[in-house]
Amino acid sequence: MIERQSFQAELAVGYPPFRERYMSNVVLERPWRIVATAVPDGGIFTHMRTVWEFAEAMSNSSTGLPTNPFVRKCMVSTRVSFSIEYEFASALHAQAASLVFDKMAQSNLAAYLARCQQLYGK
């Protein structure tokens, strides 16, 4: 059963020394999908949409996925897909983001993995 929940959240994007906050409409379709879309309010983005999708995947040679260490009873892994579409409202923000985009992506992934570790352990 999919549980659907919608709300607005203040999110932040950036990498020091640049950090901007914006409002986003968030839709949770538990347990499989999260979609966040920036509110078009004349802020930092003309368009911003992120999608997280979670899917069970059997761990075997055909998927190439490792066994999920958090689910030791069965041979199930979780495939996490992340996509992002965005356009900055100003050329200055676009240029600044292009310089640090890889660091921001690595930081986002590290935060996700740290949270998983905190919730589920090794």
mmCIF file of C-alpha atoms in Angstrom, residues 61-111:
data_model
loop_
_atom_site.group_PDB
_atom_site.id
_atom_site.type_symbol
_atom_site.label_atom_id
_atom_site.label_comp_id
_atom_site.label_asym_id
_atom_site.label_seq_id
_atom_site.Cartn_x
_atom_site.Cartn_y
_atom_site.Cartn_z
ATOM 1 C CA SER A 61 24.737 -11.905 -10.690
ATOM 2 C CA SER A 62 22.115 -10.572 -13.117
ATOM 3 C CA THR A 63 21.562 -7.322 -11.164
ATOM 4 C CA GLY A 64 25.149 -6.831 -10.043
ATOM 5 C CA LEU A 65 23.864 -5.360 -6.780
ATOM 6 C CA PRO A 66 25.358 -6.352 -3.436
ATOM 7 C CA THR A 67 23.259 -7.871 -0.671
ATOM 8 C CA ASN A 68 21.813 -5.172 1.574
ATOM 9 C CA PRO A 69 23.702 -5.486 4.892
ATOM 10 C CA PHE A 70 20.654 -4.106 6.750
ATOM 11 C CA VAL A 71 18.441 -6.984 5.598
ATOM 12 C CA ARG A 72 20.408 -10.055 6.605
ATOM 13 C CA LYS A 73 17.451 -12.482 6.658
ATOM 14 C CA CYS A 74 16.864 -12.407 2.932
ATOM 15 C CA MET A 75 18.799 -11.722 -0.210
ATOM 16 C CA VAL A 76 17.260 -8.315 -0.952
ATOM 17 C CA SER A 77 19.004 -5.090 -1.863
ATOM 18 C CA THR A 78 17.608 -1.626 -2.337
ATOM 19 C CA ARG A 79 18.245 0.191 -5.576
ATOM 20 C CA VAL A 80 18.265 3.966 -5.055
ATOM 21 C CA SER A 81 17.761 6.215 -8.064
ATOM 22 C CA PHE A 82 18.201 9.973 -7.869
ATOM 23 C CA SER A 83 17.449 12.471 -10.604
ATOM 24 C CA ILE A 84 17.574 16.234 -10.658
ATOM 25 C CA GLU A 85 16.388 18.838 -13.147
ATOM 26 C CA TYR A 86 17.153 22.480 -12.518
ATOM 27 C CA GLU A 87 17.670 25.884 -14.033
ATOM 28 C CA PHE A 88 19.063 28.783 -12.040
ATOM 29 C CA ALA A 89 17.392 32.169 -12.228
ATOM 30 C CA SER A 90 20.710 34.000 -12.550
ATOM 31 C CA ALA A 91 23.895 33.407 -14.515
ATOM 32 C CA LEU A 92 25.923 34.090 -11.338
ATOM 33 C CA HIS A 93 24.279 31.199 -9.477
ATOM 34 C CA ALA A 94 24.680 28.915 -12.508
ATOM 35 C CA GLN A 95 28.392 29.713 -12.782
ATOM 36 C CA ALA A 96 29.002 29.264 -9.044
ATOM 37 C CA ALA A 97 27.164 25.925 -9.039
ATOM 38 C CA SER A 98 29.128 24.624 -12.016
ATOM 39 C CA LEU A 99 32.357 25.115 -10.056
ATOM 40 C CA VAL A 100 31.256 23.019 -7.061
ATOM 41 C CA PHE A 101 28.548 20.700 -8.425
ATOM 42 C CA ASP A 102 30.608 17.502 -7.997
ATOM 43 C CA LYS A 103 31.437 18.412 -4.386
ATOM 44 C CA MET A 104 27.761 19.138 -3.666
ATOM 45 C CA ALA A 105 26.716 15.780 -5.148
ATOM 46 C CA GLN A 106 29.363 13.909 -3.130
ATOM 47 C CA SER A 107 28.295 15.753 0.023
ATOM 48 C CA ASN A 108 24.642 14.837 -0.593
ATOM 49 C CA LEU A 109 25.502 11.157 -1.077
ATOM 50 C CA ALA A 110 27.747 11.136 2.017
ATOM 51 C CA ALA A 111 24.928 12.615 4.121
#
